[in-house]
Amino acid sequence: MQLVVVSKTLVATDVVQVTFGSTDGGRLPSAYPGSHIVVMFMGLERRYSLTSTEVGHYKICVQRARPSRGGSDFLHDTIKCGDVLQVEGPFNGFPMLAGATHSVLIAGGIGITPFFTMAQELRRNGASFEVHYAVRSGDRMLPADQLGNELTVYVDEEGTVLDLARVIASAPSGSTFYACGPRGMLEAMRAAARDHGIPALSVRMESFGAAQNAADRSIELHLDTSGITVRVEPGQSILQASLDAGVWATYECNRGECGSCYVRVLEGTVDHRDVCLNSAQRATGMCPCVSWASSARLVLDL
């Protein structure tokens, strides 16, 4: 669908809030708590959690990535009020568990975004919950007044650090945990939950998806089964490069969360950036939707 940019506001350092509305003033499709939309521009598709689902509007908050793969720079520097963009969704890839006795929402940085709508729903239903929000510095914190007394904030530069083990240990028995943030935080969350005997079904995570590192270099990608060799530049996923080369490959989330795109690695060294594979799986394969190679050449069983 075509949506128009209604407003654009800087709400924190390197974070811009963009509000979309219908081009004809009509009602937008309803969204469940934790939902996201896919915004399309310049041949790119980017997924952003909805921070508000007011009638007639969708709001997202976009943090400028450094380095950017193109999406955050465009939304920060190029779009303006009145621009019309192609938007798909909303989609619900981070659903809430119905009937949870207590919910623990854990956010790292811009990972707070899906929790605004989730907390609103929990409060509306009179459900028990708590929110833990970790940021590097206070100026990067999104306005979170609506989270009220359920919110605890941790600011690295002020010496208050999120202790995941403590949060898990102090949560009521039978709690459901939701975590959204950078890969390192999610891996630590998964490990802490495992150490405390939390069932895997009680831990739900959403990642930031593919992330480009400043040290990334182009790689020679050889798809062994197909006999195809292509060069992949930083900013393009290995999965997308394979699909563009005409190779059939399975995938679903495109964010390193589900493992559907898992493929065997025949040669090369992988920089794993998923949040779903265990150590045994990483020893023999990778999620090409988000992971990269630290070697100049990578050979996959595709």
Coordinates of C-alpha atoms in Angstrom, one line a residue:
M1 CA 0.0 0.0 0.0
Q2 CA 1.0 3.6 -0.5
L3 CA 1.4 5.6 2.6
V4 CA 2.3 9.3 3.1
V5 CA 4.8 10.7 5.6
V6 CA 2.7 12.8 7.9
S7 CA 5.5 13.9 10.3
K8 CA 9.1 13.4 11.0
T9 CA 10.7 14.3 14.3
L10 CA 14.1 13.8 15.9
V11 CA 13.3 12.2 19.3
A12 CA 16.7 11.2 20.5
T13 CA 20.3 11.4 19.3
D14 CA 20.4 9.6 16.0
V15 CA 16.8 8.5 16.3
V16 CA 14.0 9.9 14.1
Q17 CA 10.3 9.2 14.5
V18 CA 8.4 8.9 11.3
T19 CA 4.6 8.9 11.2
F20 CA 2.8 7.4 8.2
G21 CA -0.8 7.9 7.2
S22 CA -3.1 6.8 4.4
T23 CA -2.9 8.8 1.2
D24 CA -6.7 9.2 1.1
G25 CA -7.2 9.7 4.9
G26 CA -8.7 6.2 5.2
R27 CA -8.3 3.7 8.0
L28 CA -5.1 1.6 8.0
P29 CA -5.1 -2.1 8.6
S30 CA -5.1 -3.0 12.3
A31 CA -1.9 -4.2 14.0
Y32 CA -1.3 -6.5 16.9
P33 CA 1.1 -5.6 19.7
G34 CA 4.7 -6.2 18.6
S35 CA 3.9 -5.8 14.9
H36 CA 6.2 -4.3 12.3
I37 CA 5.9 -2.9 8.8
V38 CA 8.2 -3.2 5.8
V39 CA 9.1 0.1 4.2
M40 CA 10.3 0.0 0.6
F41 CA 12.5 2.6 -1.1
M42 CA 15.5 2.8 -3.5
G43 CA 15.2 -0.9 -4.2
L44 CA 15.6 -1.7 -0.5
E45 CA 13.2 -3.3 2.0
R46 CA 13.5 -2.4 5.7
R47 CA 11.5 -3.7 8.6
Y48 CA 10.6 -1.4 11.5
S49 CA 8.5 -2.1 14.6
L50 CA 5.4 0.0 15.2
T51 CA 5.7 2.2 18.3
S52 CA 2.1 3.3 18.0
T53 CA -1.0 2.1 16.1
E54 CA -3.2 5.1 16.5
V55 CA -6.3 4.9 14.3
G56 CA -5.2 6.2 10.9
H57 CA -1.4 6.3 11.6
Y58 CA 1.6 4.1 11.9
K59 CA 4.6 5.4 13.9
I60 CA 8.2 4.0 13.7
C61 CA 11.5 5.1 15.3
V62 CA 14.6 4.6 13.2
Q63 CA 18.1 4.7 14.6
R64 CA 20.9 5.8 12.3
A65 CA 23.2 2.8 11.8
R66 CA 26.9 3.4 11.6
P67 CA 27.8 2.2 9.0
S68 CA 24.4 2.3 7.4
R69 CA 23.3 -0.2 4.8
G70 CA 21.3 2.6 3.2
G71 CA 18.0 2.4 5.0
S72 CA 18.6 4.5 8.1
D73 CA 20.5 7.2 6.2
F74 CA 17.6 7.5 3.7
L75 CA 15.0 7.9 6.4
H76 CA 17.1 10.3 8.4
D77 CA 18.4 12.5 5.5
T78 CA 16.1 12.2 2.5
I79 CA 12.5 11.6 3.2
K80 CA 10.3 14.6 4.1
C81 CA 6.7 15.2 5.0
G82 CA 4.4 14.6 2.1
D83 CA 6.6 11.9 0.5
V84 CA 4.7 8.7 -0.4
L85 CA 6.4 5.3 0.2
Q86 CA 5.4 1.7 -0.5
V87 CA 4.7 0.0 2.8
E88 CA 3.7 -3.6 3.4
G89 CA 2.1 -5.1 6.5
P90 CA 1.6 -4.9 9.3
F91 CA 3.1 -8.3 10.2
N92 CA 3.3 -9.9 13.6
G93 CA 6.7 -11.6 13.9
F94 CA 7.0 -11.1 17.6
P95 CA 3.7 -12.3 19.0
M96 CA 2.8 -12.1 22.7
L97 CA 1.9 -15.3 24.6
A98 CA -1.7 -15.2 25.6
G99 CA -2.5 -15.8 29.3
A100 CA 1.1 -15.3 30.6
T101 CA 1.2 -14.9 34.4
H102 CA 3.9 -12.3 34.2
S103 CA 5.8 -10.8 31.3
V104 CA 9.4 -9.4 31.4
L105 CA 10.2 -7.1 28.5
I106 CA 14.0 -6.6 28.0
A107 CA 15.2 -4.0 25.5
G108 CA 18.7 -2.9 24.3
G109 CA 18.8 0.5 22.6
I110 CA 16.4 0.8 19.7
G111 CA 15.1 -2.6 20.7
I112 CA 12.6 -0.8 22.9
T113 CA 10.4 0.0 19.9
P114 CA 8.1 -3.2 19.9
F115 CA 7.6 -2.9 23.6
F116 CA 5.6 0.3 23.5
T117 CA 2.6 -1.4 21.9
M118 CA 3.1 -4.6 23.9
A119 CA 3.2 -2.7 27.2
Q120 CA 0.1 -0.8 26.2
E121 CA -1.7 -4.0 25.6
L122 CA -0.6 -5.6 28.8
R123 CA -1.7 -2.6 30.8
R124 CA -5.0 -2.5 29.0
N125 CA -5.6 -6.1 30.0
G126 CA -4.5 -5.5 33.6
A127 CA -1.7 -8.0 33.2
S128 CA 1.5 -8.2 35.3
F129 CA 4.6 -7.1 33.6
E130 CA 7.9 -5.2 33.9
V131 CA 10.2 -3.4 31.3
H132 CA 14.0 -3.3 31.4
Y133 CA 15.6 -0.7 29.0
A134 CA 19.3 -0.5 28.5
V135 CA 21.0 2.3 26.6
R136 CA 24.6 3.4 26.1
S137 CA 23.9 7.1 27.0
G138 CA 20.9 9.1 28.2
D139 CA 20.7 11.2 25.0
R140 CA 20.0 8.0 23.0
M141 CA 17.0 7.0 25.1
L142 CA 13.5 7.2 23.5
P143 CA 10.8 9.0 25.5
A144 CA 9.3 6.3 27.6
D145 CA 6.9 8.0 30.0
Q146 CA 4.1 5.8 28.8
L147 CA 5.8 2.8 30.3
G148 CA 5.3 4.2 33.8
N149 CA 6.3 2.5 37.0
E150 CA 6.9 -0.8 35.2
L151 CA 10.1 0.6 33.6
T152 CA 13.7 0.3 34.8
V153 CA 16.4 2.1 32.8
Y154 CA 20.1 1.2 32.6
V155 CA 22.5 3.8 31.2
D156 CA 26.0 2.4 30.5
E157 CA 27.8 5.8 30.8
E158 CA 26.2 6.3 34.2
G159 CA 27.4 2.9 35.4
T160 CA 24.0 1.2 35.6
V161 CA 24.3 -2.0 33.7
L162 CA 21.6 -4.5 32.8
D163 CA 22.2 -7.7 34.7
L164 CA 20.3 -10.3 32.7
A165 CA 21.0 -13.1 35.2
R166 CA 19.6 -11.0 38.0
V167 CA 16.5 -10.0 36.0
I168 CA 15.7 -13.6 35.2
A169 CA 16.4 -14.8 38.7
S170 CA 14.1 -12.2 40.3
A171 CA 11.2 -12.7 37.9
P172 CA 8.1 -14.6 39.3
S173 CA 8.0 -18.3 38.5
G174 CA 6.3 -19.0 35.2
S175 CA 7.2 -15.7 33.7
T176 CA 7.5 -15.2 29.9
F177 CA 10.5 -13.2 28.7
Y178 CA 10.7 -11.0 25.6
A179 CA 14.0 -9.6 24.4
C180 CA 14.8 -7.2 21.6
G181 CA 18.2 -5.7 20.9
P182 CA 21.6 -6.2 19.5
R183 CA 22.9 -9.7 18.8
G184 CA 25.3 -9.8 21.8
M185 CA 22.5 -9.0 24.2
L186 CA 20.2 -11.7 22.8
E187 CA 22.9 -14.3 22.9
A188 CA 23.6 -13.4 26.6
M189 CA 19.9 -13.6 27.2
R190 CA 19.6 -17.0 25.7
A191 CA 22.6 -18.3 27.8
A192 CA 21.3 -16.7 31.0
A193 CA 17.8 -18.2 30.5
R194 CA 19.3 -21.6 29.8
D195 CA 21.5 -21.4 33.0
H196 CA 18.4 -20.6 35.0
G197 CA 16.4 -23.5 33.5
I198 CA 13.9 -21.3 31.7
P199 CA 12.0 -23.3 29.0
A200 CA 12.9 -22.2 25.5
L201 CA 9.2 -21.5 24.7
S202 CA 9.1 -19.0 27.5
V203 CA 11.9 -16.9 25.9
R204 CA 11.0 -14.9 22.8
M205 CA 13.5 -12.8 21.0
E206 CA 13.5 -10.3 18.1
S207 CA 16.8 -9.1 16.6
F208 CA 17.9 -6.1 14.6
G209 CA 18.5 -8.4 11.6
A210 CA 21.6 -8.0 9.4
A211 CA 24.2 -5.7 10.6
Q212 CA 27.1 -4.4 8.6
N213 CA 30.4 -4.0 10.5
A214 CA 33.0 -1.3 9.6
A215 CA 35.6 -4.1 9.1
D216 CA 33.5 -6.0 6.6
R217 CA 35.1 -6.6 3.2
S218 CA 33.8 -7.9 -0.1
I219 CA 33.9 -11.7 -0.4
E220 CA 34.0 -14.2 -3.2
L221 CA 31.0 -16.5 -2.8
H222 CA 31.0 -19.8 -4.5
L223 CA 27.8 -21.8 -4.5
D224 CA 29.1 -25.3 -4.9
T225 CA 26.0 -27.3 -6.0
S226 CA 25.0 -24.6 -8.5
G227 CA 28.5 -24.0 -9.8
I228 CA 28.1 -20.3 -9.5
T229 CA 30.6 -17.7 -8.2
V230 CA 29.7 -14.2 -7.3
R231 CA 31.2 -11.3 -5.4
V232 CA 29.2 -10.0 -2.5
E233 CA 29.8 -6.5 -1.2
P234 CA 29.2 -5.3 2.3
G235 CA 25.6 -4.1 2.8
Q236 CA 24.1 -7.0 0.7
S237 CA 23.3 -10.2 2.5
I238 CA 24.9 -13.5 1.4
L239 CA 21.4 -14.9 1.1
Q240 CA 20.2 -12.1 -1.2
A241 CA 23.3 -12.4 -3.3
S242 CA 22.5 -16.1 -3.8
L243 CA 18.9 -15.5 -4.7
D244 CA 19.9 -12.8 -7.1
A245 CA 22.2 -15.3 -8.8
G246 CA 19.2 -17.4 -9.5
V247 CA 19.8 -20.0 -6.8
W248 CA 16.8 -21.5 -4.9
A249 CA 17.2 -21.2 -1.2
T250 CA 14.9 -21.5 1.8
Y251 CA 14.4 -18.7 4.2
E252 CA 11.7 -17.1 6.3
C253 CA 12.5 -14.3 8.9
N254 CA 15.6 -12.8 7.1
R255 CA 16.8 -11.7 10.5
G256 CA 18.8 -14.7 11.8
E257 CA 16.1 -15.7 14.2
C258 CA 14.5 -18.8 12.8
G259 CA 17.3 -20.9 11.1
S260 CA 15.2 -21.6 8.0
C261 CA 18.0 -20.4 5.7
Y262 CA 20.7 -22.6 7.4
V263 CA 23.2 -23.9 4.9
R264 CA 26.4 -26.0 5.2
V265 CA 29.7 -24.2 4.8
L266 CA 32.2 -26.1 2.8
E267 CA 35.1 -23.6 2.9
G268 CA 35.8 -20.3 4.6
T269 CA 35.5 -18.7 8.0
V270 CA 32.1 -17.4 9.1
D271 CA 31.4 -14.4 11.3
H272 CA 28.1 -15.7 12.8
R273 CA 25.5 -12.9 13.5
D274 CA 22.4 -15.0 14.0
V275 CA 20.6 -15.5 17.3
C276 CA 19.2 -19.0 16.7
L277 CA 22.0 -21.5 15.9
N278 CA 23.8 -23.6 18.6
S279 CA 27.5 -24.2 18.6
A280 CA 27.3 -27.5 16.8
Q281 CA 25.3 -25.9 14.0
R282 CA 27.7 -23.0 13.7
A283 CA 30.6 -25.5 13.4
T284 CA 29.3 -26.8 10.1
G285 CA 27.0 -24.1 8.7
M286 CA 25.6 -20.6 8.9
C287 CA 22.5 -18.4 8.4
P288 CA 23.4 -16.5 5.2
C289 CA 20.6 -14.0 5.8
V290 CA 22.6 -12.1 8.4
S291 CA 26.1 -13.7 8.9
W292 CA 29.2 -12.7 7.0
A293 CA 32.6 -14.2 6.2
S294 CA 35.9 -13.1 7.8
S295 CA 37.7 -15.0 5.0
A296 CA 38.1 -13.6 1.5
R297 CA 36.3 -16.7 0.0
L298 CA 33.3 -18.6 1.2
V299 CA 31.9 -21.8 -0.3
L300 CA 28.4 -22.9 0.5
D301 CA 26.4 -26.1 -0.2
L302 CA 23.9 -24.3 -2.5

